[in-house]
Short mmCIF file of C-alpha atoms in Angstrom, two decimals:
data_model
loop_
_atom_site.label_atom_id
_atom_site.label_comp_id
_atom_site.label_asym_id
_atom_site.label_seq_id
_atom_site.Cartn_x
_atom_site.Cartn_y
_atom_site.Cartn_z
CA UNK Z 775 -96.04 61.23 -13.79
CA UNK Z 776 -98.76 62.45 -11.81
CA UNK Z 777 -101.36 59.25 -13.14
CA UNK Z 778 -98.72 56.72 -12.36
CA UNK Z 779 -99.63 55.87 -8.27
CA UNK Z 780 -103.47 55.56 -10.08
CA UNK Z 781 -102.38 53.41 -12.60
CA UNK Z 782 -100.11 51.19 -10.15
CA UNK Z 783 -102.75 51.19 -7.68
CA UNK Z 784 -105.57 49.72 -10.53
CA UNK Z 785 -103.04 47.07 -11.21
CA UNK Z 786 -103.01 46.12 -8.00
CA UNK Z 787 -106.49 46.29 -7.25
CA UNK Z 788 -106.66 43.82 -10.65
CA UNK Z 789 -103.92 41.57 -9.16
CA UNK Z 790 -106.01 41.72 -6.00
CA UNK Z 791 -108.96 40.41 -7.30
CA UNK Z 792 -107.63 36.73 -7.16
CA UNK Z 793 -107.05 33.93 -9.40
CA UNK Z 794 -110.26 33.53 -10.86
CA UNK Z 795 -109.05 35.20 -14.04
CA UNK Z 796 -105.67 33.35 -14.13
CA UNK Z 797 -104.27 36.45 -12.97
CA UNK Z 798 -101.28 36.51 -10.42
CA UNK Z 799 -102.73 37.09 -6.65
CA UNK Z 800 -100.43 39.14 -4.85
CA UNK Z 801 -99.12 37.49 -1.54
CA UNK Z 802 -99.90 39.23 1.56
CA UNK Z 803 -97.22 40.99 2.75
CA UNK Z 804 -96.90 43.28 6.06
CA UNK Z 805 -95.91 46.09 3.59
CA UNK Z 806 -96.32 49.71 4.79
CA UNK Z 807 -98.18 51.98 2.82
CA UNK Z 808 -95.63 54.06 1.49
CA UNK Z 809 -93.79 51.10 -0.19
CA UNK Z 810 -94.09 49.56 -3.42
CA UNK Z 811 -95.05 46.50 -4.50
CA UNK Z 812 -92.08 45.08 -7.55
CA UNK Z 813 -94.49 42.67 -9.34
CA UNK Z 814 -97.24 45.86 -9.67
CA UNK Z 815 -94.38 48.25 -11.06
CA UNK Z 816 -93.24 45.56 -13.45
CA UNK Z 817 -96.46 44.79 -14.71
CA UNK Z 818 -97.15 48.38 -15.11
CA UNK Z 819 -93.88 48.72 -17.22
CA UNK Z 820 -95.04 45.55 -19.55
CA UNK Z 821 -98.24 47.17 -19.54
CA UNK Z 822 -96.66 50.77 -21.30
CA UNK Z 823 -94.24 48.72 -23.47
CA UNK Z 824 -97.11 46.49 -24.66
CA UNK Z 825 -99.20 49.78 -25.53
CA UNK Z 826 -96.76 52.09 -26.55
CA UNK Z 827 -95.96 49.25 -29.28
CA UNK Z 828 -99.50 49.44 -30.71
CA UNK Z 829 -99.55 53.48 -30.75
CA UNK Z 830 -96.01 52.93 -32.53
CA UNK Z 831 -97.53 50.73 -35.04
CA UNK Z 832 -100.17 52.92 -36.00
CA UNK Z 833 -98.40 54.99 -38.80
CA UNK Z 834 -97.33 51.85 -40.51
CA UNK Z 835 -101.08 50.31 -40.29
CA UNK Z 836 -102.50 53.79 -41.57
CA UNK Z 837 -102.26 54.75 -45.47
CA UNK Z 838 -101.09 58.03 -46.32
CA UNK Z 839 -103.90 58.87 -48.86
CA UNK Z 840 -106.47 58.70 -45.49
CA UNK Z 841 -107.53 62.01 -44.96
CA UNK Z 842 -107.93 61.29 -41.00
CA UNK Z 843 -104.27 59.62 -41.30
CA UNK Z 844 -102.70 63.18 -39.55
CA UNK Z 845 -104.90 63.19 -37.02
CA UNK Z 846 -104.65 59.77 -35.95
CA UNK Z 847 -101.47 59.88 -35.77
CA UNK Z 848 -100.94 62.62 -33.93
CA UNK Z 849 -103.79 61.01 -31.52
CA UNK Z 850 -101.54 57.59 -31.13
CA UNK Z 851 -98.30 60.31 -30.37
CA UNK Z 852 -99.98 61.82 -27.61
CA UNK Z 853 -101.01 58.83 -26.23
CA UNK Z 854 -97.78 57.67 -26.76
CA UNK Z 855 -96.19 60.18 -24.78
CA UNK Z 856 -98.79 59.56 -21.65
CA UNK Z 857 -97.20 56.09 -21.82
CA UNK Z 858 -93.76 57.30 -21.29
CA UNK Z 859 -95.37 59.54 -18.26
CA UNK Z 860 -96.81 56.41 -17.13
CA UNK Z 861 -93.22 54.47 -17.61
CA UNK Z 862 -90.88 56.55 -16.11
CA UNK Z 863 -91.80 56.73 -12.10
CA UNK Z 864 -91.60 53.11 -12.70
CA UNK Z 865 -88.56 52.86 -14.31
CA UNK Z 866 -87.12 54.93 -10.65
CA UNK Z 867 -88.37 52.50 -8.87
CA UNK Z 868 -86.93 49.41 -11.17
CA UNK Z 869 -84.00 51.39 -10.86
CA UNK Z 870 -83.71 51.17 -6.85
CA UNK Z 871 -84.59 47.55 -6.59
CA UNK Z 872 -81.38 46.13 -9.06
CA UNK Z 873 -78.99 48.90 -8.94
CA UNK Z 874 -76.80 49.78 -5.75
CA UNK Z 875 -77.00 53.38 -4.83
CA UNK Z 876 -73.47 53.75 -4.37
CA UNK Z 877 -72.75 53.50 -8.12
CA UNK Z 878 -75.53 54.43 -9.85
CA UNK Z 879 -74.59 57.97 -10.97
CA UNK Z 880 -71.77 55.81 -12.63
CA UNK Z 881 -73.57 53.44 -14.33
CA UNK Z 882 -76.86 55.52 -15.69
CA UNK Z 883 -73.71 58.03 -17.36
CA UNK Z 884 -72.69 54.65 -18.79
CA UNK Z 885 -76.38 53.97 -19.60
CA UNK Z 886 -76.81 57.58 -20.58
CA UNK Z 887 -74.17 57.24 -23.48
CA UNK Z 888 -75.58 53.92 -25.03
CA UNK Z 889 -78.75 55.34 -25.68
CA UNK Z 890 -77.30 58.33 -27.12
CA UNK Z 891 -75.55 56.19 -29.59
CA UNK Z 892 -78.26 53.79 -30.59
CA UNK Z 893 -80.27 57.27 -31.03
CA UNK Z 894 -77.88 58.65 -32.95
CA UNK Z 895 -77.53 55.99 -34.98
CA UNK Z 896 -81.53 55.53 -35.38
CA UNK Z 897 -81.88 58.89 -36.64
CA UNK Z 898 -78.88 58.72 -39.43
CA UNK Z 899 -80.75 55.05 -40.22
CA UNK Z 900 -84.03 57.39 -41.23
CA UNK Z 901 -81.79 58.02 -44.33
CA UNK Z 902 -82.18 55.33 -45.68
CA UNK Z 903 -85.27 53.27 -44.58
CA UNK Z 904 -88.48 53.99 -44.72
CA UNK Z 905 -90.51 55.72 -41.52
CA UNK Z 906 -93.34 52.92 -42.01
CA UNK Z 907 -89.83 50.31 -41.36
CA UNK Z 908 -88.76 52.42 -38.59
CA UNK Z 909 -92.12 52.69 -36.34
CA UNK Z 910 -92.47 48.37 -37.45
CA UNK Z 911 -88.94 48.04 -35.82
CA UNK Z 912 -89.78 49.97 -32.77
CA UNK Z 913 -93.04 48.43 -32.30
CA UNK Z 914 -90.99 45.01 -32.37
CA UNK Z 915 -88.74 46.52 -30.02
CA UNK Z 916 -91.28 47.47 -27.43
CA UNK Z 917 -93.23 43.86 -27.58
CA UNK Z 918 -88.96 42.44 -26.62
CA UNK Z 919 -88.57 44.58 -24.14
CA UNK Z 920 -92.32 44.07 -22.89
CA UNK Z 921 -91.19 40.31 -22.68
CA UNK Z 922 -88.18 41.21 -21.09
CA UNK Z 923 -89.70 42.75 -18.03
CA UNK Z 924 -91.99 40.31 -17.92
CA UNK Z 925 -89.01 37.80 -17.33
CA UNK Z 926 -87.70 39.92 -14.48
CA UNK Z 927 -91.13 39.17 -12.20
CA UNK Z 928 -89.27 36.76 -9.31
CA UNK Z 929 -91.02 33.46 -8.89
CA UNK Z 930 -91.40 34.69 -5.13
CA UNK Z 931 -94.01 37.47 -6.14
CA UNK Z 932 -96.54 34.77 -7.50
CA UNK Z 933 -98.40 33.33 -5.12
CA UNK Z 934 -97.54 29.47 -4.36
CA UNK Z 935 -101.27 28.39 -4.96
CA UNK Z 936 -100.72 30.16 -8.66
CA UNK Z 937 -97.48 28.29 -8.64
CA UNK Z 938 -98.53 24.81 -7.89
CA UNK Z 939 -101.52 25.21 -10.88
CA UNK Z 940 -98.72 26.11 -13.49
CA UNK Z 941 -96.55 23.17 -12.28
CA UNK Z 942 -98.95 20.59 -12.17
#
């Protein structure tokens, strides 16, 4: 968790940078500097689903007979789990902007008991598929859910010169 302000503040200083790479300029804002910007922290997210889906897709890509196969893998787990320490500051702070604090011990339980299921019922589903299926699957799963925060970027948070290109 410690590398996530970095990594926010890189994306920023890439959204910052203007639209001459088609990128997203951030509006000027009279923000303070202890508060966070929502389209940087939602990029960020995308940015972890995006790559976590390529580290999850590396033991289906590899073949089992490579001697450096192990290794690799292992490589693409750890790097995996830096995404995850990347993700989950920002997934706090996705968490304040849609969910009221008055009931959201309520509704992470609720959350909390979903994911337990669908884990549960991943693991018992290793019975029966192959791994190589399994990591595919998930690596599908991260590019949705990539696309999926992507969709949750307001309008408002693009500048309305970027606006007015894509319109036209």
């Amino acid at each position: 968790g410690f590398l996530e302000p970095i990594a926010r503040k890189t994306v920023n200083s890439f959204l910052s940078l203007g639209s001459g790479w088609g990128f997203a300029k951030l509006k000027k804002s009279n923000k303070e500097d202890g508060e966070v910007d929502p389209l940087s922290v939602h990029l960020l997210c995308a940015l972890c689903y995006l790559s976590s889906s390529i580290l999850l897709l590396t033991p289906c890509i590899l073949h089992e007979d490579n001697k450096y196969s192990f290794s690799i893998c292992f490589a693409a787990f750890l790097l995996y789990e830096l995404m995850i320490g990347l993700y989950m500051p920002c997934e706090g702070v996705v968490r304040s902007i849609y969910m009221p604090n008055e009931s959201i011990c309520s509704l992470m339980t609720m959350l909390r008991v979903i994911v337990n299921v669908a884990v549960a019922g991943g693991v018992i589903s290793t019975n029966f598929i192959p791994f190589s299926w399994a990591f595919g699957v998930l690596s599908i799963m991260m590019v949705t859910s990539a696309c999926f925060q992507l969709s949750m970027i307001l309008r408002s948070d693009l500048s309305t010169e970027e606006l007015d290109k894509k319109t036209k």
